Amino acid sequence: MGAMALRWYTVVVDSRDPSSLARWWAETLGWVIVFETDEEVVVVPSGADIAPRETLDDWLTEGQGLVFVPVPEGKTIKNRLHLDLAPHTTQDRDAEIAALLERGATHVEIGQSDAAEEEVTWTVLADPEGNEFCVLSSRNR
């Protein structure tokens, strides 16, 4: 890896209720909360090694986390960045989407219904605070 490379460390999510939204995403992803204050809640993959990394190569190969921070305003426009989630081919995609909806996700229309039905292989949802994300077609890589 090049010496000028930087690690993609986290995605920061503004939220009205960081604790609640962090827990929603932790459950959705099967991740865990590793740090929580009134100012931020950090969620990382289960089993992530959060020990210090001594070498650049080790540092650059670590995965990303999500950080939820408080903001006073609610979300008002479509996100310019969103997460894509994908079920494995052994999972029941429709059941996974139904479970997300039962936990507070909502369907979102961002223009995908304008495309031919066979071209739309993803479902657009929003988390409980309105942040869009997609559930892609089932896959194994």
Tab-separated table of N, CA and C in Angstrom:
chain	number	residue	atom	x	y	z
A	1	MET	N	0.845	-1.183	0.000
A	1	MET	CA	0.000	0.000	0.000
A	1	MET	C	0.884	1.239	0.000
A	2	GLY	N	0.418	2.257	-0.682
A	2	GLY	CA	1.220	3.466	-0.804
A	2	GLY	C	1.324	4.223	0.505
A	3	ALA	N	2.449	4.911	0.666
A	3	ALA	CA	2.676	5.681	1.886
A	3	ALA	C	1.683	6.829	2.028
A	4	MET	N	1.085	7.259	0.920
A	4	MET	CA	0.152	8.385	0.987
A	4	MET	C	-1.287	7.944	1.238
A	5	ALA	N	-1.522	6.647	1.375
A	5	ALA	CA	-2.876	6.160	1.601
A	5	ALA	C	-3.332	6.488	3.021
A	6	LEU	N	-4.608	6.835	3.133
A	6	LEU	CA	-5.234	7.049	4.436
A	6	LEU	C	-6.309	5.991	4.633
A	7	ARG	N	-6.557	5.652	5.856
A	7	ARG	CA	-7.581	4.659	6.172
A	7	ARG	C	-8.950	5.312	6.225
A	8	TRP	N	-9.911	4.679	5.565
A	8	TRP	CA	-11.313	5.070	5.729
A	8	TRP	C	-11.702	4.569	7.110
A	9	TYR	N	-11.870	5.488	8.044
A	9	TYR	CA	-12.006	5.154	9.458
A	9	TYR	C	-13.462	4.912	9.848
A	10	THR	N	-14.318	5.880	9.586
A	10	THR	CA	-15.728	5.742	9.939
A	10	THR	C	-16.594	6.514	8.965
A	11	VAL	N	-17.869	6.232	9.035
A	11	VAL	CA	-18.898	7.070	8.432
A	11	VAL	C	-19.621	7.719	9.604
A	12	VAL	N	-19.743	9.032	9.576
A	12	VAL	CA	-20.399	9.767	10.653
A	12	VAL	C	-21.844	10.052	10.251
A	13	VAL	N	-22.759	9.743	11.144
A	13	VAL	CA	-24.180	9.932	10.889
A	13	VAL	C	-24.723	10.956	11.877
A	14	ASP	N	-25.196	12.097	11.359
A	14	ASP	CA	-25.873	13.076	12.198
A	14	ASP	C	-27.221	12.503	12.613
A	15	SER	N	-27.602	12.731	13.861
A	15	SER	CA	-28.896	12.205	14.287
A	15	SER	C	-29.469	13.005	15.452
A	16	ARG	N	-30.775	12.935	15.564
A	16	ARG	CA	-31.458	13.585	16.680
A	16	ARG	C	-31.249	12.794	17.966
A	17	ASP	N	-31.195	11.467	17.841
A	17	ASP	CA	-31.047	10.578	18.997
A	17	ASP	C	-29.952	9.549	18.686
A	18	PRO	N	-28.674	9.939	18.861
A	18	PRO	CA	-27.575	9.053	18.476
A	18	PRO	C	-27.618	7.679	19.145
A	19	SER	N	-27.983	7.628	20.407
A	19	SER	CA	-28.008	6.352	21.123
A	19	SER	C	-29.015	5.393	20.499
A	20	SER	N	-30.206	5.876	20.245
A	20	SER	CA	-31.248	5.032	19.667
A	20	SER	C	-30.901	4.606	18.249
A	21	LEU	N	-30.440	5.549	17.430
A	21	LEU	CA	-30.130	5.216	16.048
A	21	LEU	C	-28.926	4.286	15.962
A	22	ALA	N	-27.936	4.475	16.816
A	22	ALA	CA	-26.777	3.574	16.840
A	22	ALA	C	-27.219	2.151	17.170
A	23	ARG	N	-28.118	2.019	18.119
A	23	ARG	CA	-28.608	0.689	18.480
A	23	ARG	C	-29.392	0.066	17.334
A	24	TRP	N	-30.156	0.864	16.612
A	24	TRP	CA	-30.912	0.352	15.466
A	24	TRP	C	-29.950	-0.188	14.406
A	25	TRP	N	-28.910	0.580	14.102
A	25	TRP	CA	-27.938	0.140	13.090
A	25	TRP	C	-27.100	-1.028	13.597
A	26	ALA	N	-26.751	-1.048	14.878
A	26	ALA	CA	-25.990	-2.177	15.422
A	26	ALA	C	-26.795	-3.467	15.264
A	27	GLU	N	-28.071	-3.416	15.561
A	27	GLU	CA	-28.913	-4.601	15.394
A	27	GLU	C	-29.054	-4.967	13.919
A	28	THR	N	-29.233	-3.968	13.075
A	28	THR	CA	-29.386	-4.215	11.635
A	28	THR	C	-28.166	-4.909	11.048
A	29	LEU	N	-26.973	-4.479	11.457
A	29	LEU	CA	-25.735	-5.010	10.894
A	29	LEU	C	-25.144	-6.170	11.696
A	30	GLY	N	-25.691	-6.429	12.887
A	30	GLY	CA	-25.088	-7.429	13.752
A	30	GLY	C	-23.768	-6.941	14.327
A	31	TRP	N	-23.659	-5.619	14.519
A	31	TRP	CA	-22.450	-4.990	15.044
A	31	TRP	C	-22.632	-4.705	16.528
A	32	VAL	N	-21.593	-4.130	17.147
A	32	VAL	CA	-21.630	-3.841	18.579
A	32	VAL	C	-21.226	-2.388	18.833
A	33	ILE	N	-21.753	-1.854	19.931
A	33	ILE	CA	-21.370	-0.511	20.372
A	33	ILE	C	-20.103	-0.650	21.208
A	34	VAL	N	-19.056	0.103	20.840
A	34	VAL	CA	-17.788	0.013	21.574
A	34	VAL	C	-17.458	1.287	22.339
A	35	PHE	N	-18.219	2.354	22.105
A	35	PHE	CA	-17.979	3.613	22.812
A	35	PHE	C	-19.263	4.408	22.787
A	36	GLU	N	-19.611	5.014	23.939
A	36	GLU	CA	-20.839	5.815	23.975
A	36	GLU	C	-20.714	6.931	24.992
A	37	THR	N	-20.934	8.152	24.517
A	37	THR	CA	-21.066	9.329	25.373
A	37	THR	C	-22.266	10.106	24.849
A	38	ASP	N	-22.552	11.251	25.470
A	38	ASP	CA	-23.628	12.099	24.963
A	38	ASP	C	-23.274	12.691	23.604
A	39	GLU	N	-21.981	12.740	23.275
A	39	GLU	CA	-21.522	13.385	22.039
A	39	GLU	C	-21.284	12.431	20.878
A	40	GLU	N	-21.142	11.129	21.147
A	40	GLU	CA	-20.958	10.180	20.049
A	40	GLU	C	-21.173	8.750	20.516
A	41	VAL	N	-21.639	7.937	19.566
A	41	VAL	CA	-21.789	6.508	19.795
A	41	VAL	C	-21.105	5.807	18.629
A	42	VAL	N	-20.181	4.888	18.946
A	42	VAL	CA	-19.387	4.215	17.923
A	42	VAL	C	-19.835	2.760	17.814
A	43	VAL	N	-20.090	2.338	16.585
A	43	VAL	CA	-20.539	0.988	16.293
A	43	VAL	C	-19.535	0.357	15.331
A	44	VAL	N	-19.098	-0.872	15.643
A	44	VAL	CA	-18.129	-1.577	14.799
A	44	VAL	C	-18.595	-3.019	14.594
A	45	PRO	N	-18.033	-3.695	13.584
A	45	PRO	CA	-18.408	-5.092	13.363
A	45	PRO	C	-18.132	-5.956	14.593
A	46	SER	N	-19.017	-6.908	14.851
A	46	SER	CA	-18.798	-7.861	15.946
A	46	SER	C	-17.484	-8.580	15.702
A	47	GLY	N	-16.718	-8.753	16.733
A	47	GLY	CA	-15.444	-9.437	16.599
A	47	GLY	C	-14.323	-8.563	16.080
A	48	ALA	N	-14.600	-7.282	15.831
A	48	ALA	CA	-13.540	-6.387	15.364
A	48	ALA	C	-12.482	-6.263	16.450
A	49	ASP	N	-11.251	-6.274	16.044
A	49	ASP	CA	-10.140	-6.121	16.979
A	49	ASP	C	-9.861	-4.628	17.107
A	50	ILE	N	-10.124	-4.060	18.258
A	50	ILE	CA	-9.940	-2.613	18.422
A	50	ILE	C	-8.615	-2.279	19.088
A	51	ALA	N	-7.692	-3.263	19.110
A	51	ALA	CA	-6.357	-3.029	19.669
A	51	ALA	C	-5.578	-2.081	18.752
A	52	PRO	N	-4.617	-1.351	19.302
A	52	PRO	CA	-3.798	-0.458	18.467
A	52	PRO	C	-3.091	-1.218	17.350
A	53	ARG	N	-2.911	-0.554	16.222
A	53	ARG	CA	-2.209	-1.111	15.067
A	53	ARG	C	-0.853	-0.448	14.958
A	54	GLU	N	0.200	-1.238	15.025
A	54	GLU	CA	1.557	-0.692	15.031
A	54	GLU	C	2.098	-0.409	13.635
A	55	THR	N	1.648	-1.189	12.626
A	55	THR	CA	2.196	-0.987	11.281
A	55	THR	C	1.161	-0.327	10.381
A	56	LEU	N	1.643	0.378	9.374
A	56	LEU	CA	0.755	1.041	8.421
A	56	LEU	C	-0.100	0.019	7.680
A	57	ASP	N	0.508	-1.086	7.242
A	57	ASP	CA	-0.264	-2.098	6.516
A	57	ASP	C	-1.407	-2.642	7.363
A	58	ASP	N	-1.131	-2.927	8.650
A	58	ASP	CA	-2.194	-3.403	9.532
A	58	ASP	C	-3.273	-2.333	9.715
A	59	TRP	N	-2.840	-1.087	9.870
A	59	TRP	CA	-3.757	0.038	10.048
A	59	TRP	C	-4.690	0.181	8.849
A	60	LEU	N	-4.129	0.089	7.639
A	60	LEU	CA	-4.904	0.318	6.421
A	60	LEU	C	-5.877	-0.806	6.100
A	61	THR	N	-5.674	-1.987	6.665
A	61	THR	CA	-6.559	-3.105	6.348
A	61	THR	C	-7.697	-3.278	7.346
A	62	GLU	N	-7.740	-2.458	8.383
A	62	GLU	CA	-8.846	-2.529	9.341
A	62	GLU	C	-10.141	-2.055	8.687
A	63	GLY	N	-11.257	-2.605	9.130
A	63	GLY	CA	-12.556	-2.218	8.604
A	63	GLY	C	-13.041	-0.897	9.172
A	64	GLN	N	-14.172	-0.466	8.692
A	64	GLN	CA	-14.755	0.809	9.079
A	64	GLN	C	-15.774	0.636	10.203
A	65	GLY	N	-16.101	1.751	10.820
A	65	GLY	CA	-17.157	1.788	11.818
A	65	GLY	C	-18.173	2.851	11.443
A	66	LEU	N	-19.189	2.966	12.251
A	66	LEU	CA	-20.184	4.030	12.134
A	66	LEU	C	-20.149	4.828	13.428
A	67	VAL	N	-20.209	6.152	13.309
A	67	VAL	CA	-20.232	7.030	14.474
A	67	VAL	C	-21.494	7.888	14.378
A	68	PHE	N	-22.275	7.872	15.427
A	68	PHE	CA	-23.520	8.637	15.478
A	68	PHE	C	-23.307	9.824	16.397
A	69	VAL	N	-23.574	11.027	15.875
A	69	VAL	CA	-23.364	12.256	16.639
A	69	VAL	C	-24.654	13.061	16.670
A	70	PRO	N	-24.845	13.844	17.740
A	70	PRO	CA	-26.085	14.608	17.852
A	70	PRO	C	-26.062	15.893	17.030
A	71	VAL	N	-27.196	16.190	16.420
A	71	VAL	CA	-27.417	17.480	15.764
A	71	VAL	C	-28.815	17.940	16.138
A	72	PRO	N	-29.030	19.243	16.201
A	72	PRO	CA	-30.347	19.729	16.625
A	72	PRO	C	-31.410	19.622	15.539
A	73	GLU	N	-30.994	19.615	14.274
A	73	GLU	CA	-31.979	19.633	13.193
A	73	GLU	C	-32.294	18.228	12.714
A	74	GLY	N	-33.484	18.062	12.152
A	74	GLY	CA	-33.860	16.792	11.538
A	74	GLY	C	-33.359	16.731	10.109
A	75	LYS	N	-33.434	15.574	9.513
A	75	LYS	CA	-33.026	15.389	8.123
A	75	LYS	C	-34.101	15.995	7.212
A	76	THR	N	-33.670	16.719	6.184
A	76	THR	CA	-34.653	17.372	5.328
A	76	THR	C	-34.544	17.017	3.852
A	77	ILE	N	-33.379	16.597	3.366
A	77	ILE	CA	-33.231	16.274	1.948
A	77	ILE	C	-32.594	14.900	1.793
A	78	LYS	N	-32.635	14.385	0.562
A	78	LYS	CA	-32.050	13.075	0.269
A	78	LYS	C	-30.557	13.088	0.575
A	79	ASN	N	-30.084	11.985	1.175
A	79	ASN	CA	-28.655	11.847	1.451
A	79	ASN	C	-27.857	11.855	0.151
A	80	ARG	N	-26.662	12.434	0.184
A	80	ARG	CA	-25.738	12.359	-0.950
A	80	ARG	C	-24.904	11.088	-0.866
A	81	LEU	N	-24.949	10.410	0.263
A	81	LEU	CA	-24.204	9.179	0.502
A	81	LEU	C	-25.141	8.233	1.231
A	82	HIS	N	-25.153	6.959	0.816
A	82	HIS	CA	-25.986	5.995	1.536
A	82	HIS	C	-25.267	4.663	1.607
A	83	LEU	N	-25.720	3.806	2.501
A	83	LEU	CA	-25.167	2.474	2.653
A	83	LEU	C	-25.980	1.492	1.822
A	84	ASP	N	-25.289	0.545	1.191
A	84	ASP	CA	-25.935	-0.575	0.508
A	84	ASP	C	-25.748	-1.807	1.371
A	85	LEU	N	-26.841	-2.462	1.717
A	85	LEU	CA	-26.797	-3.709	2.464
A	85	LEU	C	-27.154	-4.835	1.505
A	86	ALA	N	-26.552	-6.006	1.710
A	86	ALA	CA	-26.845	-7.129	0.821
A	86	ALA	C	-27.052	-8.396	1.625
A	87	PRO	N	-28.137	-9.121	1.342
A	87	PRO	CA	-28.317	-10.426	1.969
A	87	PRO	C	-27.493	-11.472	1.224
A	88	HIS	N	-27.103	-12.521	1.937
A	88	HIS	CA	-26.433	-13.664	1.322
A	88	HIS	C	-27.480	-14.489	0.582
A	89	THR	N	-27.052	-15.266	-0.387
A	89	THR	CA	-27.996	-16.084	-1.155
A	89	THR	C	-28.733	-17.105	-0.286
A	90	THR	N	-28.200	-17.397	0.899
A	90	THR	CA	-28.893	-18.343	1.793
A	90	THR	C	-29.948	-17.659	2.659
A	91	GLN	N	-30.003	-16.325	2.612
A	91	GLN	CA	-30.981	-15.597	3.421
A	91	GLN	C	-32.249	-15.327	2.627
A	92	ASP	N	-33.348	-15.171	3.333
A	92	ASP	CA	-34.628	-14.813	2.717
A	92	ASP	C	-34.687	-13.284	2.650
A	93	ARG	N	-34.390	-12.739	1.483
A	93	ARG	CA	-34.303	-11.280	1.307
A	93	ARG	C	-35.602	-10.591	1.732
A	94	ASP	N	-36.749	-11.125	1.301
A	94	ASP	CA	-38.024	-10.496	1.646
A	94	ASP	C	-38.255	-10.496	3.151
A	95	ALA	N	-37.859	-11.573	3.832
A	95	ALA	CA	-38.009	-11.633	5.281
A	95	ALA	C	-37.084	-10.629	5.964
A	96	GLU	N	-35.873	-10.447	5.430
A	96	GLU	CA	-34.947	-9.468	6.004
A	96	GLU	C	-35.519	-8.057	5.861
A	97	ILE	N	-36.091	-7.757	4.705
A	97	ILE	CA	-36.701	-6.435	4.498
A	97	ILE	C	-37.894	-6.260	5.427
A	98	ALA	N	-38.710	-7.284	5.552
A	98	ALA	CA	-39.868	-7.209	6.457
A	98	ALA	C	-39.416	-6.947	7.887
A	99	ALA	N	-38.329	-7.594	8.317
A	99	ALA	CA	-37.826	-7.379	9.669
A	99	ALA	C	-37.346	-5.943	9.854
A	100	LEU	N	-36.701	-5.381	8.851
A	100	LEU	CA	-36.271	-3.978	8.929
A	100	LEU	C	-37.482	-3.053	9.059
A	101	LEU	N	-38.519	-3.328	8.276
A	101	LEU	CA	-39.734	-2.509	8.331
A	101	LEU	C	-40.411	-2.624	9.694
A	102	GLU	N	-40.424	-3.821	10.248
A	102	GLU	CA	-41.023	-4.023	11.574
A	102	GLU	C	-40.259	-3.254	12.646
A	103	ARG	N	-38.955	-3.066	12.452
A	103	ARG	CA	-38.117	-2.372	13.431
A	103	ARG	C	-38.071	-0.865	13.201
A	104	GLY	N	-38.815	-0.351	12.227
A	104	GLY	CA	-38.893	1.098	12.079
A	104	GLY	C	-38.370	1.665	10.774
A	105	ALA	N	-37.862	0.819	9.884
A	105	ALA	CA	-37.476	1.320	8.562
A	105	ALA	C	-38.741	1.627	7.772
A	106	THR	N	-38.608	2.454	6.754
A	106	THR	CA	-39.737	2.783	5.885
A	106	THR	C	-39.293	2.704	4.433
A	107	HIS	N	-40.256	2.426	3.544
A	107	HIS	CA	-39.971	2.449	2.106
A	107	HIS	C	-39.793	3.897	1.664
A	108	VAL	N	-38.876	4.130	0.726
A	108	VAL	CA	-38.610	5.478	0.233
A	108	VAL	C	-38.604	5.466	-1.286
A	109	GLU	N	-39.223	6.463	-1.875
A	109	GLU	CA	-39.230	6.627	-3.327
A	109	GLU	C	-38.229	7.720	-3.685
A	110	ILE	N	-37.180	7.343	-4.413
A	110	ILE	CA	-36.186	8.332	-4.853
A	110	ILE	C	-36.032	8.306	-6.366
A	111	GLY	N	-37.069	7.817	-7.050
A	111	GLY	CA	-37.037	7.759	-8.505
A	111	GLY	C	-36.833	6.368	-9.066
A	112	GLN	N	-36.636	5.383	-8.198
A	112	GLN	CA	-36.372	4.041	-8.692
A	112	GLN	C	-37.573	3.438	-9.418
A	113	SER	N	-38.798	3.891	-9.098
A	113	SER	CA	-39.973	3.324	-9.758
A	113	SER	C	-40.109	3.822	-11.193
A	114	ASP	N	-39.309	4.829	-11.585
A	114	ASP	CA	-39.323	5.306	-12.970
A	114	ASP	C	-38.593	4.344	-13.900
A	115	ALA	N	-37.721	3.496	-13.354
A	115	ALA	CA	-36.968	2.534	-14.165
A	115	ALA	C	-37.845	1.323	-14.469
A	116	ALA	N	-37.472	0.589	-15.512
A	116	ALA	CA	-38.193	-0.640	-15.837
A	116	ALA	C	-38.078	-1.598	-14.660
A	117	GLU	N	-39.176	-2.284	-14.359
A	117	GLU	CA	-39.220	-3.122	-13.152
A	117	GLU	C	-38.083	-4.134	-13.077
A	118	GLU	N	-37.722	-4.751	-14.216
A	118	GLU	CA	-36.650	-5.753	-14.186
A	118	GLU	C	-35.275	-5.129	-13.957
A	119	GLU	N	-35.158	-3.810	-14.127
A	119	GLU	CA	-33.880	-3.136	-13.906
A	119	GLU	C	-33.656	-2.817	-12.427
A	120	VAL	N	-34.701	-2.760	-11.632
A	120	VAL	CA	-34.575	-2.393	-10.223
A	120	VAL	C	-34.401	-3.662	-9.398
A	121	THR	N	-33.158	-3.908	-8.985
A	121	THR	CA	-32.844	-5.120	-8.225
A	121	THR	C	-32.560	-4.791	-6.767
A	122	TRP	N	-32.920	-3.594	-6.339
A	122	TRP	CA	-32.678	-3.165	-4.975
A	122	TRP	C	-33.958	-2.565	-4.411
A	123	THR	N	-33.998	-2.461	-3.102
A	123	THR	CA	-35.123	-1.842	-2.410
A	123	THR	C	-34.580	-0.671	-1.606
A	124	VAL	N	-35.193	0.496	-1.770
A	124	VAL	CA	-34.752	1.689	-1.048
A	124	VAL	C	-35.598	1.833	0.218
A	125	LEU	N	-34.899	1.904	1.344
A	125	LEU	CA	-35.537	2.086	2.638
A	125	LEU	C	-34.895	3.275	3.335
A	126	ALA	N	-35.481	3.688	4.436
A	126	ALA	CA	-34.885	4.717	5.290
A	126	ALA	C	-34.895	4.198	6.716
A	127	ASP	N	-33.856	4.574	7.467
A	127	ASP	CA	-33.797	4.188	8.879
A	127	ASP	C	-34.799	5.027	9.672
A	128	PRO	N	-34.940	4.807	10.969
A	128	PRO	CA	-35.961	5.537	11.738
A	128	PRO	C	-35.815	7.061	11.722
A	129	GLU	N	-34.637	7.597	11.366
A	129	GLU	CA	-34.486	9.049	11.276
A	129	GLU	C	-34.504	9.545	9.834
A	130	GLY	N	-34.826	8.653	8.890
A	130	GLY	CA	-35.003	9.076	7.509
A	130	GLY	C	-33.789	8.950	6.605
A	131	ASN	N	-32.692	8.365	7.088
A	131	ASN	CA	-31.505	8.188	6.255
A	131	ASN	C	-31.710	7.024	5.297
A	132	GLU	N	-31.594	7.306	3.995
A	132	GLU	CA	-31.818	6.271	3.000
A	132	GLU	C	-30.710	5.223	3.010
A	133	PHE	N	-31.094	3.991	2.712
A	133	PHE	CA	-30.146	2.912	2.450
A	133	PHE	C	-30.829	1.937	1.513
A	134	CYS	N	-30.046	1.071	0.881
A	134	CYS	CA	-30.599	0.112	-0.052
A	134	CYS	C	-30.353	-1.302	0.419
A	135	VAL	N	-31.303	-2.174	0.137
A	135	VAL	CA	-31.094	-3.602	0.290
A	135	VAL	C	-30.980	-4.149	-1.130
A	136	LEU	N	-29.789	-4.638	-1.451
A	136	LEU	CA	-29.497	-5.119	-2.785
A	136	LEU	C	-30.051	-6.524	-2.994
A	137	SER	N	-29.879	-7.023	-4.197
A	137	SER	CA	-30.244	-8.412	-4.481
A	137	SER	C	-29.348	-9.349	-3.674
A	138	SER	N	-29.814	-10.573	-3.450
A	138	SER	CA	-29.013	-11.545	-2.716
A	138	SER	C	-27.763	-11.881	-3.510
A	139	ARG	N	-26.661	-12.109	-2.796
A	139	ARG	CA	-25.380	-12.399	-3.460
A	139	ARG	C	-24.478	-13.168	-2.518
A	140	ASN	N	-23.401	-13.718	-3.072
A	140	ASN	CA	-22.476	-14.467	-2.232
A	140	ASN	C	-21.041	-13.971	-2.381
A	141	ARG	N	-20.871	-12.809	-2.969
A	141	ARG	CA	-19.544	-12.173	-2.990
A	141	ARG	C	-19.672	-10.682	-3.105
